[in-house]
Every structure is written in C-alpha cells, then in structure tokens.
CSV table of C-alpha atoms in Angstrom, one decimal:
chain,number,residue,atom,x,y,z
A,323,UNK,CA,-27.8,-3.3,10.9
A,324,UNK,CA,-27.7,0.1,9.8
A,325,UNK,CA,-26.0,1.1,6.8
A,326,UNK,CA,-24.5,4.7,5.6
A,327,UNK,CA,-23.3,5.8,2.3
A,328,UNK,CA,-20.2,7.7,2.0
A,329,UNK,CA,-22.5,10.6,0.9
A,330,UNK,CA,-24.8,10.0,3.8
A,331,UNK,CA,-22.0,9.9,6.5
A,332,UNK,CA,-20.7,13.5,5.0
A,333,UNK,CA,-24.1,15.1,5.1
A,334,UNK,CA,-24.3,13.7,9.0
A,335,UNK,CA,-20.4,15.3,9.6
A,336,UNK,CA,-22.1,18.6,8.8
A,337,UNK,CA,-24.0,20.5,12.0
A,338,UNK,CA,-27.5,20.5,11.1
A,339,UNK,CA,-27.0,19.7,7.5
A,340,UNK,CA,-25.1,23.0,6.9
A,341,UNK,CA,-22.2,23.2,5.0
A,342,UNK,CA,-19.8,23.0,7.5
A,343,UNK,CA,-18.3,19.6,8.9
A,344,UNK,CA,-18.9,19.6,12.6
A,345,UNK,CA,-16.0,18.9,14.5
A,346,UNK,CA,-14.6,15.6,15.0
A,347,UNK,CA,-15.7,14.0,18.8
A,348,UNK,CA,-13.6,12.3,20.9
A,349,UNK,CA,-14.2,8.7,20.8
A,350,UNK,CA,-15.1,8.3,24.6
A,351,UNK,CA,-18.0,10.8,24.0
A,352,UNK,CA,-19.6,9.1,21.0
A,353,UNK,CA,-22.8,7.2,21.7
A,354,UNK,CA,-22.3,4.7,18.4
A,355,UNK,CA,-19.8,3.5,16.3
A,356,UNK,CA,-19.0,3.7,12.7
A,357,UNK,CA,-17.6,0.9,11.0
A,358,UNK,CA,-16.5,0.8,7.2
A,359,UNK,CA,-17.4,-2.1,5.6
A,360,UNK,CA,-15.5,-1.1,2.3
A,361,UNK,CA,-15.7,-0.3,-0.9
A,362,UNK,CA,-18.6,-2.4,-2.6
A,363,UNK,CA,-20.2,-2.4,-6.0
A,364,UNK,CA,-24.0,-2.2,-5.8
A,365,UNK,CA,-26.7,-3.2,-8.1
A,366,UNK,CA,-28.0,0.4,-7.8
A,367,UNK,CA,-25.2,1.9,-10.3
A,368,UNK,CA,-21.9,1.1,-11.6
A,369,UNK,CA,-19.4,3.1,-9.3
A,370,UNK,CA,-18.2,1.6,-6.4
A,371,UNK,CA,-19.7,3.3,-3.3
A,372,UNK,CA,-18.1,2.9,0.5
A,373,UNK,CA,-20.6,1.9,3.0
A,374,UNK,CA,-20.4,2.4,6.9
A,375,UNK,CA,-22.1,0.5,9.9
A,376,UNK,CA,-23.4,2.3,12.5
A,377,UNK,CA,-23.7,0.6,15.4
A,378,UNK,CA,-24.5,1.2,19.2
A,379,UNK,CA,-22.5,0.6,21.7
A,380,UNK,CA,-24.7,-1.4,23.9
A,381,UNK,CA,-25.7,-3.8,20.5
A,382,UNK,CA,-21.7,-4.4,19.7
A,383,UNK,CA,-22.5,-8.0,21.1
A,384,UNK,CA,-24.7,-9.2,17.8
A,385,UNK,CA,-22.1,-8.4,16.0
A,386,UNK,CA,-21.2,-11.9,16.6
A,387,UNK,CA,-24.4,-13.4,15.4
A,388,UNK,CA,-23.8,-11.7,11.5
A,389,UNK,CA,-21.2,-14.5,10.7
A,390,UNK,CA,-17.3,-15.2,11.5
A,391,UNK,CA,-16.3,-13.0,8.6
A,392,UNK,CA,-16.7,-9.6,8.2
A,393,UNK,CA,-16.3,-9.4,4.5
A,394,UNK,CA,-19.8,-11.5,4.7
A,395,UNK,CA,-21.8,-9.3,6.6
A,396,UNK,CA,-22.3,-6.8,3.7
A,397,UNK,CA,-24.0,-8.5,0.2
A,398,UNK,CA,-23.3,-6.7,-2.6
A,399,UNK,CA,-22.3,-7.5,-6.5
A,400,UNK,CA,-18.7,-7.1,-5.6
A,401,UNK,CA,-16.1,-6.0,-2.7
A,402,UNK,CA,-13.2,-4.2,-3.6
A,403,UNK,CA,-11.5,-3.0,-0.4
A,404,UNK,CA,-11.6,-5.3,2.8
A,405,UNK,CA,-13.3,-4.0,5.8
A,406,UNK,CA,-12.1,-2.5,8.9
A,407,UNK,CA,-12.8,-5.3,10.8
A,408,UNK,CA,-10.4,-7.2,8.7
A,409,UNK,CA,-7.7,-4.9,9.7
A,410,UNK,CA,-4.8,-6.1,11.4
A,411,UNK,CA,-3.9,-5.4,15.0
A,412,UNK,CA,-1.6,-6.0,18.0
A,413,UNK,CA,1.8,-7.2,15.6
A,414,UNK,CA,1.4,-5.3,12.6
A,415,UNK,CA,3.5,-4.1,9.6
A,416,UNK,CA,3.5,-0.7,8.4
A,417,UNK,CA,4.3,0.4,4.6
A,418,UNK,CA,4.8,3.7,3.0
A,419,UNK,CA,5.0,4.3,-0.4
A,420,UNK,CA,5.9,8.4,-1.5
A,421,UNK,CA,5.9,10.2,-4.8
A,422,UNK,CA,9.4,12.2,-5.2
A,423,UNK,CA,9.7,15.7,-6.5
A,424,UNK,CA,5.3,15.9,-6.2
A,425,UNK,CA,6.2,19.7,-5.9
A,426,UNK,CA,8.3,20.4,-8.7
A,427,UNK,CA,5.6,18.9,-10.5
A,428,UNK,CA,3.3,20.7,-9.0
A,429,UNK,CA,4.9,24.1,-10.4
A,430,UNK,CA,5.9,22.9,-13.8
A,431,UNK,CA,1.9,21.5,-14.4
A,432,UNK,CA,-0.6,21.3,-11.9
A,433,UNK,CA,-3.2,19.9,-14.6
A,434,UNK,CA,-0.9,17.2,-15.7
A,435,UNK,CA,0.4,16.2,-12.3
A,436,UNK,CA,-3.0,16.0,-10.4
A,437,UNK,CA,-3.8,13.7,-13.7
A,438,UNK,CA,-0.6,11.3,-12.8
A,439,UNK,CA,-2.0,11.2,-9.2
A,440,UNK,CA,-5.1,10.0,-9.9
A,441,UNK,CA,-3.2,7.4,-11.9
A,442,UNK,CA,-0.7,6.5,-9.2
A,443,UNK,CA,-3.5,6.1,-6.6
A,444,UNK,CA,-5.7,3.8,-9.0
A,445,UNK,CA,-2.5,1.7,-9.9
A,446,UNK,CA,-1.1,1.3,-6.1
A,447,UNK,CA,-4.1,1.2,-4.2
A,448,UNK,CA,-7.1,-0.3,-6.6
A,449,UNK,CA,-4.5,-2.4,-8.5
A,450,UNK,CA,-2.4,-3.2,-5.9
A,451,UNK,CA,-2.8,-2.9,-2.1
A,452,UNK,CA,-6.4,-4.3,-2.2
A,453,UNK,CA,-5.8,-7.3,-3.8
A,454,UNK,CA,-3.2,-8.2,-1.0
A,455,UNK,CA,-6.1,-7.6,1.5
A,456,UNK,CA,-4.0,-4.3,2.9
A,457,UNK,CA,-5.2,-1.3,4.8
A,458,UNK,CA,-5.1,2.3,3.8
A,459,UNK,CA,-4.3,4.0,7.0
A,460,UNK,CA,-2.9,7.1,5.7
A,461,UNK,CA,-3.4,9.2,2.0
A,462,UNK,CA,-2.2,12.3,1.3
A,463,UNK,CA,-0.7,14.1,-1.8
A,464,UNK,CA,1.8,11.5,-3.1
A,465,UNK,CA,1.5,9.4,-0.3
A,466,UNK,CA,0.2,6.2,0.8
A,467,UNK,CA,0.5,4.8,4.3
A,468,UNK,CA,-0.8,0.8,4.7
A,469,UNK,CA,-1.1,-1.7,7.5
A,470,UNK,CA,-1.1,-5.4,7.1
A,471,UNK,CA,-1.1,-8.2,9.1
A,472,UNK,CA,2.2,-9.8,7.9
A,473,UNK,CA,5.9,-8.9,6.4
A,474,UNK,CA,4.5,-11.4,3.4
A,475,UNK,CA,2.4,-9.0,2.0
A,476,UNK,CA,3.3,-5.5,3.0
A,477,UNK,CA,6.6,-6.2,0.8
A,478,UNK,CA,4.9,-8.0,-1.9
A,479,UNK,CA,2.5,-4.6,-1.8
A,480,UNK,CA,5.3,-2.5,-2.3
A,481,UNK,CA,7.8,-4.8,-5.0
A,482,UNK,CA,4.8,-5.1,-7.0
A,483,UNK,CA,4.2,-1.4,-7.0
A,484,UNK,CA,7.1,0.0,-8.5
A,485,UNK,CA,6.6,-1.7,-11.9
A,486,UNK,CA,3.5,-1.7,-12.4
A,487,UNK,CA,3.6,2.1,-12.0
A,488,UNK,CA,6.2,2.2,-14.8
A,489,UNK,CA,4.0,0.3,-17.2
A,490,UNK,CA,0.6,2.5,-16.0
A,491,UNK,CA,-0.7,4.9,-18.8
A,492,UNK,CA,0.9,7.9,-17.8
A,493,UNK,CA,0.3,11.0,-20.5
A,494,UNK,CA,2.7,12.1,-23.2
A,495,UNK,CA,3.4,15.7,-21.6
A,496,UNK,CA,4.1,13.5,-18.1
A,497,UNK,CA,6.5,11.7,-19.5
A,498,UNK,CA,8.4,14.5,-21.3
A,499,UNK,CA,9.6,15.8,-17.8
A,500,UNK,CA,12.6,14.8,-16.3
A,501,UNK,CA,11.2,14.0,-12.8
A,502,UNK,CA,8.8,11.5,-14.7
A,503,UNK,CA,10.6,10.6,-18.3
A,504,UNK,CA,11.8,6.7,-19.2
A,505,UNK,CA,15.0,6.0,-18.0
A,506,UNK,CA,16.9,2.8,-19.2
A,507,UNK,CA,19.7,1.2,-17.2
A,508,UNK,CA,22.6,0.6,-18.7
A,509,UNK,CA,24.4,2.7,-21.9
A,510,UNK,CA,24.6,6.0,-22.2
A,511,UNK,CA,23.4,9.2,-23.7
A,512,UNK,CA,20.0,10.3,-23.0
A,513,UNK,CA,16.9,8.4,-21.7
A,514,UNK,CA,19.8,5.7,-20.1
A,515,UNK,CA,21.4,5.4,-16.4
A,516,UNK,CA,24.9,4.9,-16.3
A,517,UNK,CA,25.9,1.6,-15.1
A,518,UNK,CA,22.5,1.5,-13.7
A,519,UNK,CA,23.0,3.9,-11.1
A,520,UNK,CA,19.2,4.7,-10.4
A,521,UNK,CA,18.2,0.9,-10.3
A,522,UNK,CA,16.1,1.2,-7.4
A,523,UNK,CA,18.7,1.4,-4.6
A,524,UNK,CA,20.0,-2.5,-5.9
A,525,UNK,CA,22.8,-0.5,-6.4
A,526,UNK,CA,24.4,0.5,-2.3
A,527,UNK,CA,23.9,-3.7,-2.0
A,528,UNK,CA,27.2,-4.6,0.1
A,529,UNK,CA,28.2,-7.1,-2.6
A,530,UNK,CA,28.5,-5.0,-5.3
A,531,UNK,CA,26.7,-6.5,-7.7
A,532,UNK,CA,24.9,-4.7,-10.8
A,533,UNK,CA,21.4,-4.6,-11.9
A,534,UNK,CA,20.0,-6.2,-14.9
A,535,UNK,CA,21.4,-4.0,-17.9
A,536,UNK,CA,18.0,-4.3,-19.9
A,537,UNK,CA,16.2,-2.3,-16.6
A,538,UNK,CA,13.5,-0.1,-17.4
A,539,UNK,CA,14.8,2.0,-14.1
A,540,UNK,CA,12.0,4.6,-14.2
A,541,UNK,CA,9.2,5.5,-16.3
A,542,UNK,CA,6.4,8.0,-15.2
A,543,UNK,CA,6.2,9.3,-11.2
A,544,UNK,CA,9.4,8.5,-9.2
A,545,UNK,CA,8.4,6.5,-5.8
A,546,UNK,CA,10.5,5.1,-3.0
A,547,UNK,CA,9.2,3.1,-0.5
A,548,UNK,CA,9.8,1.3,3.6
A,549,UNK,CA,8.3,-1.4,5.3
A,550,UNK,CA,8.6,-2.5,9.1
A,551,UNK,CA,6.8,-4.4,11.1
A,552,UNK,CA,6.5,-3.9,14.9
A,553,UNK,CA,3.6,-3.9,17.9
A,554,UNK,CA,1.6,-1.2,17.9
A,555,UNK,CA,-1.7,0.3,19.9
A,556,UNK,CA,-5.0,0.1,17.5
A,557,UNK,CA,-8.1,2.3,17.7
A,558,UNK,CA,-10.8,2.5,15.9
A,559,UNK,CA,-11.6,6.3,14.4
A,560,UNK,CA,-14.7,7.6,15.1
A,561,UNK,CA,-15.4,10.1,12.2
A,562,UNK,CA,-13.6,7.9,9.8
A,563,UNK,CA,-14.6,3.9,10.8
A,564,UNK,CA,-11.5,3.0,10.1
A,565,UNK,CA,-8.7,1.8,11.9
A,566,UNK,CA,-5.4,4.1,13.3
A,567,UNK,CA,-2.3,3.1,14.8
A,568,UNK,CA,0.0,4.6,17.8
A,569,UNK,CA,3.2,3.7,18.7
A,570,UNK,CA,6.9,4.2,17.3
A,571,UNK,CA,6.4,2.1,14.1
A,572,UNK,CA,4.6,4.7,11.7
A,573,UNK,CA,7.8,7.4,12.7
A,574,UNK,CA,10.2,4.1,12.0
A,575,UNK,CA,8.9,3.9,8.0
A,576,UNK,CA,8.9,7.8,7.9
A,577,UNK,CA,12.4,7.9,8.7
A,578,UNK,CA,13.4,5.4,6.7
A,579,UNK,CA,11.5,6.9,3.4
A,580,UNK,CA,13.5,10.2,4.5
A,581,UNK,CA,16.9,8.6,4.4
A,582,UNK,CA,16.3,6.4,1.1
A,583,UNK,CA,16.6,7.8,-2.3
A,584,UNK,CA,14.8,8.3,-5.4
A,585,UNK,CA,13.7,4.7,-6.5
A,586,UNK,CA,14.3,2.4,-3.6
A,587,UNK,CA,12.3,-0.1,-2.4
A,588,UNK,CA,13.4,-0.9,1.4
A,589,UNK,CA,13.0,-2.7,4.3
A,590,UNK,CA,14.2,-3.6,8.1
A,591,UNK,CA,15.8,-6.8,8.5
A,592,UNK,CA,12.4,-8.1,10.5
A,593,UNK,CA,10.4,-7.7,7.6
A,594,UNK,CA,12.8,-9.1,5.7
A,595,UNK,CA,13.1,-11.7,7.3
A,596,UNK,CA,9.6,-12.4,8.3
A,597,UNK,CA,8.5,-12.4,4.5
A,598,UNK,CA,11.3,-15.0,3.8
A,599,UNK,CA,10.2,-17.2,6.9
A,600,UNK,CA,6.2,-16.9,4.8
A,601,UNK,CA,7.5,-17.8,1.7
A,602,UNK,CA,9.6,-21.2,3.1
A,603,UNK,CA,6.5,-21.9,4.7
A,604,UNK,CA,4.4,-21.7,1.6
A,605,UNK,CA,6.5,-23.5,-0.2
A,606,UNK,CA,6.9,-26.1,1.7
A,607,UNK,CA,3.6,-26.6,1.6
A,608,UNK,CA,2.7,-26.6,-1.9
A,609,UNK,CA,1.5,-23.2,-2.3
A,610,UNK,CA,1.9,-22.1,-6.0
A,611,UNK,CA,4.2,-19.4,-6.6
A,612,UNK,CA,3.1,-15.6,-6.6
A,613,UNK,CA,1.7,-15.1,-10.4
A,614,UNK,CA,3.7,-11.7,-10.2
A,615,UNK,CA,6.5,-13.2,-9.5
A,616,UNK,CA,9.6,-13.8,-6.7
A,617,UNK,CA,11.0,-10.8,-4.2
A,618,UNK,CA,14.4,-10.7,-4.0
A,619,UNK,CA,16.8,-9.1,-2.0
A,620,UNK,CA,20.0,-7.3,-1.4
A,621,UNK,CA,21.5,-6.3,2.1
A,622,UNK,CA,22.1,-2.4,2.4
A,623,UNK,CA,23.9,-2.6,6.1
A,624,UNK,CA,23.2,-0.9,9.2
A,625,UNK,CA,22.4,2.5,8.9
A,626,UNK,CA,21.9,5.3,11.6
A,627,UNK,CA,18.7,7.3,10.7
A,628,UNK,CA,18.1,11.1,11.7
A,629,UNK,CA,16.0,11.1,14.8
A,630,UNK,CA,16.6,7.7,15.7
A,631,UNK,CA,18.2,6.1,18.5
A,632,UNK,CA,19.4,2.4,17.3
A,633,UNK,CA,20.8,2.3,14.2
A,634,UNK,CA,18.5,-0.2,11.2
A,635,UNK,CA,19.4,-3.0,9.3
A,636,UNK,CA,18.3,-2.1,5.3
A,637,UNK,CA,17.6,-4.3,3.0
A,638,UNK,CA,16.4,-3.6,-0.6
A,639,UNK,CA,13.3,-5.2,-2.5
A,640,UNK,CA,12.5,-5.8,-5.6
A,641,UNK,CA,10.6,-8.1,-7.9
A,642,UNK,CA,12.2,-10.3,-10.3
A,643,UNK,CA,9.8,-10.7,-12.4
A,644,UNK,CA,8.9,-7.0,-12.1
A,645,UNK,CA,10.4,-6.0,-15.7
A,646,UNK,CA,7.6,-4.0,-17.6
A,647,UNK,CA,7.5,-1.6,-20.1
A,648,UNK,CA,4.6,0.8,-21.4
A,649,UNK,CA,3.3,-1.7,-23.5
A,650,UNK,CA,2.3,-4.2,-21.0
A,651,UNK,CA,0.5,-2.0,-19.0
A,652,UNK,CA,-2.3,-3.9,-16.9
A,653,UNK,CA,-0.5,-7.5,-17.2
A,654,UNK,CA,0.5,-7.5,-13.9
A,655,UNK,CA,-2.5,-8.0,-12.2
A,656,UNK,CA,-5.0,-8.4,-15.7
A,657,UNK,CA,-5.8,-12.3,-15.0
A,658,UNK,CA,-5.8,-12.3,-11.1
A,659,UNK,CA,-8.6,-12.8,-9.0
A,660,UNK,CA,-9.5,-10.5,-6.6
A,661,UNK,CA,-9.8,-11.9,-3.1
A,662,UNK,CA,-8.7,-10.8,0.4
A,663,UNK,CA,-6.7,-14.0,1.3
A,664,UNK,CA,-2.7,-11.8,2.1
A,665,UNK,CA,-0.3,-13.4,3.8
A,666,UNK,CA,-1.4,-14.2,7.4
A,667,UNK,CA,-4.5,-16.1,6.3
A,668,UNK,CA,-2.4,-18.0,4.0
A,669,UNK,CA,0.3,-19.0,6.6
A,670,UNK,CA,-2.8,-19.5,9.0
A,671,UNK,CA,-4.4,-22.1,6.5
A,672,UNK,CA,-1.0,-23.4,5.4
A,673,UNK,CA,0.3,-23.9,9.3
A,674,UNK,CA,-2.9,-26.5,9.7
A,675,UNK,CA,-5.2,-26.6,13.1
C-alpha cells in the first residue's frame, strides 16, 4: 500500500514539480488509481491531514486481502471523513445545501463573509455531513453537494443543518446585516417575521398550518436546501480519488434549490418517503431515537420546475427538536460520537441476515 498526502498528491499534479498543475488525464489513460482514504488525524501533528492510495491497476485484486472495511485499511489516531470506498453507488440520494445572497455579501464585506464561510463549511460539513457517514461530491462558494446511500440520512443531513447554522458563532459585524441578522417568528417590529412568514418554507404547507411562534427563523448565513434520491452512473475521479456521479439526479436537486426560497428545507416525495419507511423500520426494531431529534414534515404539492419535464412532489423538512439560539452553539452534536454508521448500514443491521 502506498500512501500520499494531500501535499504530496499536489506537488505530483504539477509537471515536473513546477508550479503549474498538469492537466487532468482521462481515466482510461491513467496507469494507477488514486483512492482517498479520508481525512485522518495522525500522531505526526495535530491537524487533520487527507491521505490517498495509489494503487495499480493490475494489484486492484489485494485490495480484498486489507479487510472487508475500508475505513480499516488506514490506522490512524482518528478518522474524520469516510473513505471513498464507503461511498454510495448504483441507488443513491443526492443533497444540496446553498448559501443565499453569498454575493451581496461578498460586496458589502469580503473579509467578513469569507470568515462566515469558513464557519458554514466547518458547521455543515465537519459538524454535520460526516457524522452521518455522507459524501462531499461537490464544494464550491456557498455550496455543498453530498451523496449518501439512503433518504434516512441525506434529510437528517440537511434538517440538522439549518439550526445548527443558526446557533454557530457567527461575528458581530455578520450579524448586523440584513442578509445574515436574527430574525424571530412571530410579532412585529424589527428583528421579527410576521406571522412567521420566513419559517423555512413550513409556511406554503397545503394545510395551512403556522410555525412555532417562539422560532428563531434565521440567525447568521441564509441556506436552503433539496434532496432526491434516484439511480445514477458512478466513477471514480482520477485526479481527485473520489467519487462523481452522472445521470439526471444532480440537475433534479439543482432545480429544485432554484425554485425554493430563502430558508427551505425540501425534498421529493421519494425521499420522503424513503426516510419515513427507515425510521418505521428503526423503530420497530428498537433503535433509540436520533439524539438530535425527530424530522417532520409538511406536503408543498406538485410543482412544475423550470427545465423539467414531469412536474415534483415537495415536501418540506425540518427538525423538531431543531430550536437553538446563539447560546447553545455546539449542543447539537457536543456529546455525539463520531462514527460512520448513516442510514443504510443501520437498516442493513436492523433488517437481520
């Protein structure tokens, strides 16, 4: 087994060392394959460093020999992101979670809003995808694309993002935009949402019915978010080791975070009901409850989207026991272990033989 630093894999990017990445090959000309094995902390220092398997093509057989799970094939002090061999493929659900009004932000204080990134990737990805055992697939500015293996914990990703963003430590001058200030539902005047209009889409439910009055509706960077779940075609990426996905699924969450508004949490009807098919099924079994807390629902009807064919079945997601405010930050997730054990293991162990 050979194994590459994150530092070592961009020096090798580079033609002959220079400074200048080499351009990426196609994967039926590369003579190896690179694997990322995660993000691990090492005895050698503190700071969590990714490491990368390069392999041969003609040794991809012994593989087999290092052990049925991937996550064991790499000893370190500690793993913090799953490997890519633990990445789902074949049925797979897709979620995209997006920062609204980035650039706005990006005009009024580029200082303070690069800051508030950093703080939104460290809250939804290190606090929260990873500790469902999801997949980054996609970053950019604002922008988080993740695959799982199951509805269960794509929207449990997603419900348990939105408050724990509002009780992150976002700065004072953050907070005194409007794009980013706290916003109560309920009341009036300023700092309030009428009638809790901006509740995180609970609002458009076809029954009508109204938020909790007490909601802290926004506090810090605005998100909205999709889920869907689908087939799709899997490859592995040769100048990243990790895993991409091809099909109509990744344009079916993109269209549905373009149609949504500030604050909503959504998903298709599959999903939905997928995650609510998991949790019977955990139940039923015995299966402690979530520590975070329940998802519920609301239906948002059938909606056509812009450059789709079939119109979508929305619903809307959110956590129940999601209420936080600032000064709570970190009790979310504080007391819970970190393991790579989502959804489709559990249903797996809870199903039986």
């Amino acid at each position: 087994m050979v194994l590459l630093s994150s530092a070592t894999l961009e020096q090798l990017a580079r033609p002959g060392g220079g400074s200048a990445p080499a351009p990426a090959p196609a994967s039926r000309d590369v003579a190896h394959l690179l694997l990322h094995m995660g993000l691990h902390v090492t005895k050698a220092g503190p700071d969590p460093v990714a490491l990368y398997m390069a392999e041969s093509r003609e040794l991809l057989p012994r593989l087999a020999l290092l052990g049925p799970q991937p996550s064991d094939w790499v000893r370190s002090s500690e793993q913090l992101e799953p490997a890519v061999l633990d990445a789902p493929m074949g049925e797979v659900t897709l979620a995209a979670v997006t920062v609204v009004g980035l650039p706005t932000l990006m005009a009024w204080d580029k200082a303070v809003t690069e800051e508030a990134l950093a703080t939104f990737r460290r809250v939804a990805v290190t606090d929260c995808l990873w500790r469902v055992g999801g997949h980054l697939v996609e970053e950019g500015q604002g922008r988080l694309l993740a695959a799982f293996g199951h509805p269960y914990d794509a929207i449990r990703w997603v419900t348990t993002c939105e408050p724990a963003l509002k009780a992150a430590d976002w700065s004072t001058a953050l907070l005194e935009h409007e794009l980013a200030e706290e916003v109560a539902a309920g009341g009036s005047g300023p700092g309030s949402a009428e009638g809790g209009e901006a509740a995180s889409g609970r609002h458009m439910a076809d029954d009508g019915a109204d938020p909790d009055p007490s909601r802290l509706v926004f506090r810090g960077l605005r998100i909205k978010a999709a889920v869907d779940c689908g087939s799709v075609r899997s490859d592995l990426q040769p100048s990243t080791g990790r895993m991409t996905y091809r099909g109509g699924l990744g344009g079916a969450v993109q269209r549905i975070i373009a149609h949504i508004t500030t604050g909503q949490v959504v998903c298709t009807s599959r999903a939905w009901h997928g995650y609510t098919a998991a949790a019977e099924l955990l139940a039923s079994t015995g299966s402690p409850p979530p520590p975070e807390g329940d998802v519920a629902a609301a239906p948002l009807g059938v909606r056509s989207l812009r450059g789709a064919r079939d119109k979508v079945e929305l619903w809307s997601v959110w956590l129940e026991a999601g209420d936080l405010d600032g000064s709570e930050a970190g009790s979310l997730f504080g007391s819970q272990e970190l393991v790579f054990r989502g959804g489709a293991q559990l249903l797996s162990e809870a199903a039986g033989p």
